[in-house]
Coordinates of N, CA and C in Angstrom, one line a residue:
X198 N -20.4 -23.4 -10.6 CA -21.2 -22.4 -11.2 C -20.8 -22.3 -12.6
X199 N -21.8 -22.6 -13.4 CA -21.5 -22.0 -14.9 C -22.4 -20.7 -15.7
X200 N -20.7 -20.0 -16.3 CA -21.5 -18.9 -17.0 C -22.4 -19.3 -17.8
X201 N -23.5 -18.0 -17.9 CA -24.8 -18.0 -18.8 C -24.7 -18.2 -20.3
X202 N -23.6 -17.3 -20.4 CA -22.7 -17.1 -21.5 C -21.6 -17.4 -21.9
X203 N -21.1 -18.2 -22.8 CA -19.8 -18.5 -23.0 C -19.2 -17.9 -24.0
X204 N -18.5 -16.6 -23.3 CA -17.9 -15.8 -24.6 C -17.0 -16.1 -25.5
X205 N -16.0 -17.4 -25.3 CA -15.2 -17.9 -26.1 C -15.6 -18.7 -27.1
X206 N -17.1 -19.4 -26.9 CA -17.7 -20.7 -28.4 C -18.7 -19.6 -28.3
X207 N -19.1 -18.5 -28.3 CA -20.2 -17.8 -28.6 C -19.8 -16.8 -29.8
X208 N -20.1 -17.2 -31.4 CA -19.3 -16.4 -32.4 C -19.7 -15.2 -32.3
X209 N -21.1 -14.4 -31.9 CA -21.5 -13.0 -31.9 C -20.5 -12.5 -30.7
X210 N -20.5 -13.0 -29.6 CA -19.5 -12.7 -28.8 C -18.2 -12.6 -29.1
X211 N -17.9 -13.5 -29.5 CA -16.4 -13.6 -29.6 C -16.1 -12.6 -31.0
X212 N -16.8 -12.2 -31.8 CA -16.5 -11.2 -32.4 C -16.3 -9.8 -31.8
X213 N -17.0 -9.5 -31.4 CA -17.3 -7.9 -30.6 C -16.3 -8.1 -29.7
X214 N -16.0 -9.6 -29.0 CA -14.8 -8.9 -27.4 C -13.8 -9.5 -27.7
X215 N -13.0 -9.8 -29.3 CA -12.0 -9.5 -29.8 C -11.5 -8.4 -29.7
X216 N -12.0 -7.1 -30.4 CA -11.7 -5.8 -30.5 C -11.9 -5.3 -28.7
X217 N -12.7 -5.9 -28.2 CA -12.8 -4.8 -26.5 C -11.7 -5.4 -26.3
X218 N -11.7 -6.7 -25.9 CA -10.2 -7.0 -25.4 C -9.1 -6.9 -25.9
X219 N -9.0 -6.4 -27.4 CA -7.5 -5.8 -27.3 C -7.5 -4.5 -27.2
X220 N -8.7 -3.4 -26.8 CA -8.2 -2.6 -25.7 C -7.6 -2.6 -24.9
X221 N -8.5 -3.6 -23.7 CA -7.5 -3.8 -22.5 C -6.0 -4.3 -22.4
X222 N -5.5 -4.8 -23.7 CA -4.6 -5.4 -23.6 C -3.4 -3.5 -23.8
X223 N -4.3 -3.1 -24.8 CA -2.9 -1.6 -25.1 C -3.4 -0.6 -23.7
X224 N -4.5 -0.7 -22.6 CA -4.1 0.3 -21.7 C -2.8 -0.5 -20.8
X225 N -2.9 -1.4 -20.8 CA -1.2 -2.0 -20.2 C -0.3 -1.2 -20.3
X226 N -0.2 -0.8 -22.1 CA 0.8 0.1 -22.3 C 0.9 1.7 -22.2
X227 N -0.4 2.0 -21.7 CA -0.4 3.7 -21.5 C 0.5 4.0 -20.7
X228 N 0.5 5.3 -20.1 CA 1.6 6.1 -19.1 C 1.2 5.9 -17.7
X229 N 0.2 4.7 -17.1 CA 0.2 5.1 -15.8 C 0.4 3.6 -14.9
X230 N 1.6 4.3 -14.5 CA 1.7 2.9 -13.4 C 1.0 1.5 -13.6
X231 N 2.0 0.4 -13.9 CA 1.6 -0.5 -13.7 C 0.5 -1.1 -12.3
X232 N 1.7 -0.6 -11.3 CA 0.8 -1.2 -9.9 C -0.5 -0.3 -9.8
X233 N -0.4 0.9 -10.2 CA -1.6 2.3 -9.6 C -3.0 1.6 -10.9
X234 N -2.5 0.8 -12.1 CA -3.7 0.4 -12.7 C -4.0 -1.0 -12.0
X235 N -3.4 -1.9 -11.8 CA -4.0 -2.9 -10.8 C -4.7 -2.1 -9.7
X236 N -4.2 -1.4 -9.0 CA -5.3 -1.2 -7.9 C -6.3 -0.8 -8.2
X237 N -6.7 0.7 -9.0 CA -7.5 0.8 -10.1 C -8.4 -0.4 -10.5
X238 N -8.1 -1.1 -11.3 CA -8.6 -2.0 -11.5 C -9.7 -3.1 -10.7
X239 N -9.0 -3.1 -9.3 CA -9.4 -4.1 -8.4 C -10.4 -3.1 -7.9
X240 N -10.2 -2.0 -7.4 CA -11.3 -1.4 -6.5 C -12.1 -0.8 -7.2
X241 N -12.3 -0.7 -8.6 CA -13.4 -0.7 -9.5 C -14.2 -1.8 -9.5
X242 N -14.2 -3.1 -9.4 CA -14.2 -4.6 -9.5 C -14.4 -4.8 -7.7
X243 N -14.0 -4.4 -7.1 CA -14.8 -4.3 -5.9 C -15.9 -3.8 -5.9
X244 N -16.1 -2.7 -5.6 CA -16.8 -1.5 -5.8 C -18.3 -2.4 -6.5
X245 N -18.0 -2.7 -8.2 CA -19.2 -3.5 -8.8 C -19.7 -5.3 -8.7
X246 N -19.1 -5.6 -7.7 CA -19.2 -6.9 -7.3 C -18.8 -7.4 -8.1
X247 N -17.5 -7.5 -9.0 CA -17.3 -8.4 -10.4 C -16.0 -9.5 -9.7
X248 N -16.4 -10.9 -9.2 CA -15.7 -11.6 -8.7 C -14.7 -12.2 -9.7
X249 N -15.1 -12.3 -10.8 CA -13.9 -12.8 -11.8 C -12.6 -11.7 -12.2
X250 N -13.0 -10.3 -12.2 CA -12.2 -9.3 -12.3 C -11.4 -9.1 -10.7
X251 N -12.1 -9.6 -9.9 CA -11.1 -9.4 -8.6 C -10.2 -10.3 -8.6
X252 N -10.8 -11.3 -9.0 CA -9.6 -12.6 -9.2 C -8.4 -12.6 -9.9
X253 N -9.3 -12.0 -10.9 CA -7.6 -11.8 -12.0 C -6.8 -10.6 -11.5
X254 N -7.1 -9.2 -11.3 CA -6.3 -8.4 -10.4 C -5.8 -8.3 -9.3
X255 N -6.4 -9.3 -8.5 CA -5.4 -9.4 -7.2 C -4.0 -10.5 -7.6
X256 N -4.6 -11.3 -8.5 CA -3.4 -12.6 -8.8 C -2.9 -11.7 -9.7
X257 N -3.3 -11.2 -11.1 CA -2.3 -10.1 -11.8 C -1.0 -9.2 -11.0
X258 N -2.1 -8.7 -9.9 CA -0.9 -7.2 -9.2 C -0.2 -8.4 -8.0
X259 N -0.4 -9.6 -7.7 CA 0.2 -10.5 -6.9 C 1.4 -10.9 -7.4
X260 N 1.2 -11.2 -9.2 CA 2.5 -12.0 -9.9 C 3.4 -10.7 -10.2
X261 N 2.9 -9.6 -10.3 CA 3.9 -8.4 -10.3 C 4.5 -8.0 -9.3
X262 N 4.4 -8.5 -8.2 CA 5.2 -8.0 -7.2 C 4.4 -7.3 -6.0
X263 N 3.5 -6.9 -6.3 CA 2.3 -6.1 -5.4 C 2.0 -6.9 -3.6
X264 N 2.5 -6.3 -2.8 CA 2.3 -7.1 -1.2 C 0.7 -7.2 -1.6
X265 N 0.4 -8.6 -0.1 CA -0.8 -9.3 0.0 C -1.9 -8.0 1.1
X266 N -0.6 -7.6 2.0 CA -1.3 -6.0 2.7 C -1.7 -4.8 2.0
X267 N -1.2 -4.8 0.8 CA -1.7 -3.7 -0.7 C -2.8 -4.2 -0.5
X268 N -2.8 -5.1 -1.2 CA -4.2 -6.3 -2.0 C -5.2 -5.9 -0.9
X269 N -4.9 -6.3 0.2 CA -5.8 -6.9 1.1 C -6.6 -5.2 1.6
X270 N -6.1 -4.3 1.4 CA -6.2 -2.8 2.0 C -6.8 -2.1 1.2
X271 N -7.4 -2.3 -0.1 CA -7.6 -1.7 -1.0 C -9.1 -1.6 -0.9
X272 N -10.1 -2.1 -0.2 CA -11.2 -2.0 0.0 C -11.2 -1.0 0.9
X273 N -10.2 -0.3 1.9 CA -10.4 0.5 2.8 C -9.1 1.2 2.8
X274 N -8.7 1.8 1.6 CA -8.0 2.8 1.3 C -7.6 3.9 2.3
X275 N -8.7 4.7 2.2 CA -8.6 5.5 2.9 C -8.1 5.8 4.6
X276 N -8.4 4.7 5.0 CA -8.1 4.1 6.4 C -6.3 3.3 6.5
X277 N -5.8 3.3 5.1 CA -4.8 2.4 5.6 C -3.7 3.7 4.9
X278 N -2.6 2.9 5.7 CA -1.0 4.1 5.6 C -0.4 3.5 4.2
X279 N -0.8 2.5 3.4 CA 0.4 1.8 2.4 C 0.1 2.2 1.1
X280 N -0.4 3.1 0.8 CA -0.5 3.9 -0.5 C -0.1 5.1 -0.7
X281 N 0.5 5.5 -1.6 CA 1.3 6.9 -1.7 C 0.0 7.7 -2.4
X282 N -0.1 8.9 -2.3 CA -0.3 10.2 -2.4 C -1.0 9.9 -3.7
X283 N -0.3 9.5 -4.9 CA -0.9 10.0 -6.0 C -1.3 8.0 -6.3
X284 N -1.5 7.4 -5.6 CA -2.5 6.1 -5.8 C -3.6 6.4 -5.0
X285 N -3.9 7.2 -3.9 CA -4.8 7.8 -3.3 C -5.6 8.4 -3.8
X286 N -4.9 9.4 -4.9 CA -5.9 9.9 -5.9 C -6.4 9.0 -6.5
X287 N -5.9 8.1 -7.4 CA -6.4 7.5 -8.3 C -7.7 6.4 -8.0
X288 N -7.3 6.5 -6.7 CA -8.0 5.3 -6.0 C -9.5 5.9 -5.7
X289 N -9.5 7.1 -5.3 CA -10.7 8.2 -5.4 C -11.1 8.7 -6.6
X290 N -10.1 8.4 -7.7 CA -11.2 9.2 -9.1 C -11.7 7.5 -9.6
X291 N -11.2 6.1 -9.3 CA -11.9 5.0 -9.6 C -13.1 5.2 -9.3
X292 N -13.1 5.5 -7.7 CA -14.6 4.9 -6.9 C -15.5 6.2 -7.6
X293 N -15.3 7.5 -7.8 CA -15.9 8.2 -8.4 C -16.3 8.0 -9.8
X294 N -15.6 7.7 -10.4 CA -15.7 7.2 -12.0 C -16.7 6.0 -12.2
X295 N -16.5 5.2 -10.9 CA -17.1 4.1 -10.7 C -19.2 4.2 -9.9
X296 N -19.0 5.1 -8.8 CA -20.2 5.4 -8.1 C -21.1 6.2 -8.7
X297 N -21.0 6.7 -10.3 CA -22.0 7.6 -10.9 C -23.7 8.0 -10.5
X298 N -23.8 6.8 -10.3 CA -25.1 6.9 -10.1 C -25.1 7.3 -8.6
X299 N -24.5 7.6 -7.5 CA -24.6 7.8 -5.8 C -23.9 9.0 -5.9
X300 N -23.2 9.7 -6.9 CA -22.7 11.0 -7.1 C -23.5 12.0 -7.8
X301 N -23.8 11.2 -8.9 CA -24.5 11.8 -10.0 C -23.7 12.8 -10.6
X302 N -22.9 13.5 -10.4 CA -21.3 14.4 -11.2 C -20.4 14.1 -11.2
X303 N -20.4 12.0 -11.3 CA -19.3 11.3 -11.7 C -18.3 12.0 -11.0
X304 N -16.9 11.8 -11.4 CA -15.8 12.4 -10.6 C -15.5 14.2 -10.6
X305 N -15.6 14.4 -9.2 CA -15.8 15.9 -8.7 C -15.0 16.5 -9.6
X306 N -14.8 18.4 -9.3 CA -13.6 18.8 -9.3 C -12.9 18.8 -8.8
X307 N -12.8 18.4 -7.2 CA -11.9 18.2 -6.3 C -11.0 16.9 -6.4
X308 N -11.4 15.7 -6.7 CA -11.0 14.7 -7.0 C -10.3 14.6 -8.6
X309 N -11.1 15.4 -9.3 CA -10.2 15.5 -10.5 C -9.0 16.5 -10.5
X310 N -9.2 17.7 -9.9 CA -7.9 18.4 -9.4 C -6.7 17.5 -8.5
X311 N -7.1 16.4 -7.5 CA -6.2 16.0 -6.6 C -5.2 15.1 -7.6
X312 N -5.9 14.5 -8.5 CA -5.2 13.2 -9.8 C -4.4 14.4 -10.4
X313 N -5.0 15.5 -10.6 CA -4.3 16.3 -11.8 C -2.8 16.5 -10.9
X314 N -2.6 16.5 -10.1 CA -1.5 17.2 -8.9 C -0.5 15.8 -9.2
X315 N -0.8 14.6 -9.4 CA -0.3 13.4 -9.4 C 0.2 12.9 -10.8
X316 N -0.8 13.3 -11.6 CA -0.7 12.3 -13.1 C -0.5 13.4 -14.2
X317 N -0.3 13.7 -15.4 CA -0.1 14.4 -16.4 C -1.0 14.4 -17.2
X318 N -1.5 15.0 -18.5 CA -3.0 14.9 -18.9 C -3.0 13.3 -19.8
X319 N -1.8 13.0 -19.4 CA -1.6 11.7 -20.7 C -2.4 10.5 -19.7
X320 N -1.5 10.6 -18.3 CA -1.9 9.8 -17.2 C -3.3 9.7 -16.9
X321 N -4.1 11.2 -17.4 CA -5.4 11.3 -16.7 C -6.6 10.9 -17.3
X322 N -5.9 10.4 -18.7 CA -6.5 10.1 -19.9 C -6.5 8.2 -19.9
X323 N -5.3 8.3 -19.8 CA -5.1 6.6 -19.0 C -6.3 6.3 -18.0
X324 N -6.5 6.8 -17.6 CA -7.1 7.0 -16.1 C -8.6 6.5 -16.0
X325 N -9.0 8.0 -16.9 CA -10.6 7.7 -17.6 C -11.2 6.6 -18.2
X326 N -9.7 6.7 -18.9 CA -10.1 5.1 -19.9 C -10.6 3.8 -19.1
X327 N -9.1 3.4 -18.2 CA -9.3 2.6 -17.2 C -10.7 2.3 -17.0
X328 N -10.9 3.1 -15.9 CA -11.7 3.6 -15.0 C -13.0 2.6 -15.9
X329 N -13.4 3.9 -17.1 CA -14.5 3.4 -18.4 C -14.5 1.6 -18.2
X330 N -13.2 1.5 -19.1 CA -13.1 -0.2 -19.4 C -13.3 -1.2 -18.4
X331 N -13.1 -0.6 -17.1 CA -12.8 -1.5 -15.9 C -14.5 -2.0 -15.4
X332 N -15.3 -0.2 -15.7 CA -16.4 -0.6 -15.6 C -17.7 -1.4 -16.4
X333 N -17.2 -1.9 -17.9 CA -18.1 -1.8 -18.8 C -17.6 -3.7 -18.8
X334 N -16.8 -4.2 -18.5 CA -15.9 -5.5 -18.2 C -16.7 -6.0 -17.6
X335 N -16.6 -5.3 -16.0 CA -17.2 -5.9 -14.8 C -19.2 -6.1 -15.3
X336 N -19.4 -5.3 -15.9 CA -21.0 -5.4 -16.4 C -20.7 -6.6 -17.4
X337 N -20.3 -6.9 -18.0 CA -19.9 -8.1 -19.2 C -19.9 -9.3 -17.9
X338 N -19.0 -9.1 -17.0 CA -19.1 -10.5 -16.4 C -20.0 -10.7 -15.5
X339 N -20.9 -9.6 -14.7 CA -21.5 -9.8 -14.0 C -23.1 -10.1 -14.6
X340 N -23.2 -9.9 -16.2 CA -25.1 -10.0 -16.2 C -24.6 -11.7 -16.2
X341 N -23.5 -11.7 -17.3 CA -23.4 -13.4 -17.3 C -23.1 -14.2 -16.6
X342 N -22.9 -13.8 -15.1 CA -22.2 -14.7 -14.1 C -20.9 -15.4 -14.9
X343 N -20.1 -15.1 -15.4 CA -18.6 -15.7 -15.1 C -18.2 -16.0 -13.9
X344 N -17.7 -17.0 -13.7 CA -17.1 -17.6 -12.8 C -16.1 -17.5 -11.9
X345 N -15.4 -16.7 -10.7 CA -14.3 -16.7 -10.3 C -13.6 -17.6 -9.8
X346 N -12.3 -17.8 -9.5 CA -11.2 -18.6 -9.2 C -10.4 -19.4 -9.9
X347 N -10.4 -19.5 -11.4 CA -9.6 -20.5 -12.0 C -8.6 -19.3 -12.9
X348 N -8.8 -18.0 -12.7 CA -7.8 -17.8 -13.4 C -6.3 -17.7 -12.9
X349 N -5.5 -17.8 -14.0 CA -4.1 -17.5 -14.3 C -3.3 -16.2 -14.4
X350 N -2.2 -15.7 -13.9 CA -2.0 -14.7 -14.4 C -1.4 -14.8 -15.9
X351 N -1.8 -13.5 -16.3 CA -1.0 -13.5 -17.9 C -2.2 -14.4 -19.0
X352 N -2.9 -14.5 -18.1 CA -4.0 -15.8 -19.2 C -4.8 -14.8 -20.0
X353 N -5.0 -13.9 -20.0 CA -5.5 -13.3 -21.2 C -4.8 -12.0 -21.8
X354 N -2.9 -12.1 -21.3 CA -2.4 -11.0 -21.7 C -1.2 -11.0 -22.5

């Protein structure tokens, strides 16, 4: 399968997702959990069908140390015992952040109260961002079909 689009020899592209992507590169460094933004990440990227963003966050949160029963559980969160309390939230303000259009009031107050009990306003801010970036990525790779499986971890960090 080849992308539609090749954002790396495409100069209008590769101008514009210079600057997006070194966003992604400084929420790395916000205040929220390394592993709680991998999951984040991945079940955002679930959630929108984005096969190249699942690829890199499950091998990303795999080279960091993240078990393959994390990985593998994250599609059914709710149902599984290996997540703590305040990745539970996070995991519910993704899919909300994420399902706008099947909510229509984006993430509740109840779900933004349960993160608030977990994360600090610095964390919740991390959070949003995420959440934002994670979803605006997965639309970048999905109108253009990018391709999943060849990536590396660390290959674009």
């Amino acid at each position: 399968m080849d992308a539609r689009l090749n954002y790396f020899a495409n100069p209008t592209a590769g101008k514009a997702l210079k600057y997006f992507m070194s966003a992604g590169k400084a929420l790395k460094d916000l205040p929220l959990p390394a592993a709680t933004q991998e999951l984040v990440a991945l079940r955002v990227s679930q959630i929108n069908g984005c096969a190249v963003c699942i690829d890199m966050h499950t091998k990303e949160a795999a080279a960091a140390g993240e078990t393959a029963v994390r990985l593998n559980l994250v599609a059914a969160w709710r149902e599984a015992t290996v997540f703590t309390e305040a990745e539970r939230a996070a995991l519910a303000f993704a899919e909300e952040g994420t399902r706008v259009a099947d909510a229509a009031t984006g993430v509740s107050d109840e779900v933004w109260a349960q993160a608030a009990k977990h994360y600090d306003e610095d964390q919740l801010a991390a959070l949003v961002i995420l959440v934002s970036f994670m979803n605006a990525v997965n639309r970048l790779n999905i109108i253009t079909q990018q391709p999943a499986g060849d990536y590396q971890p660390g290959q674009f960090h």
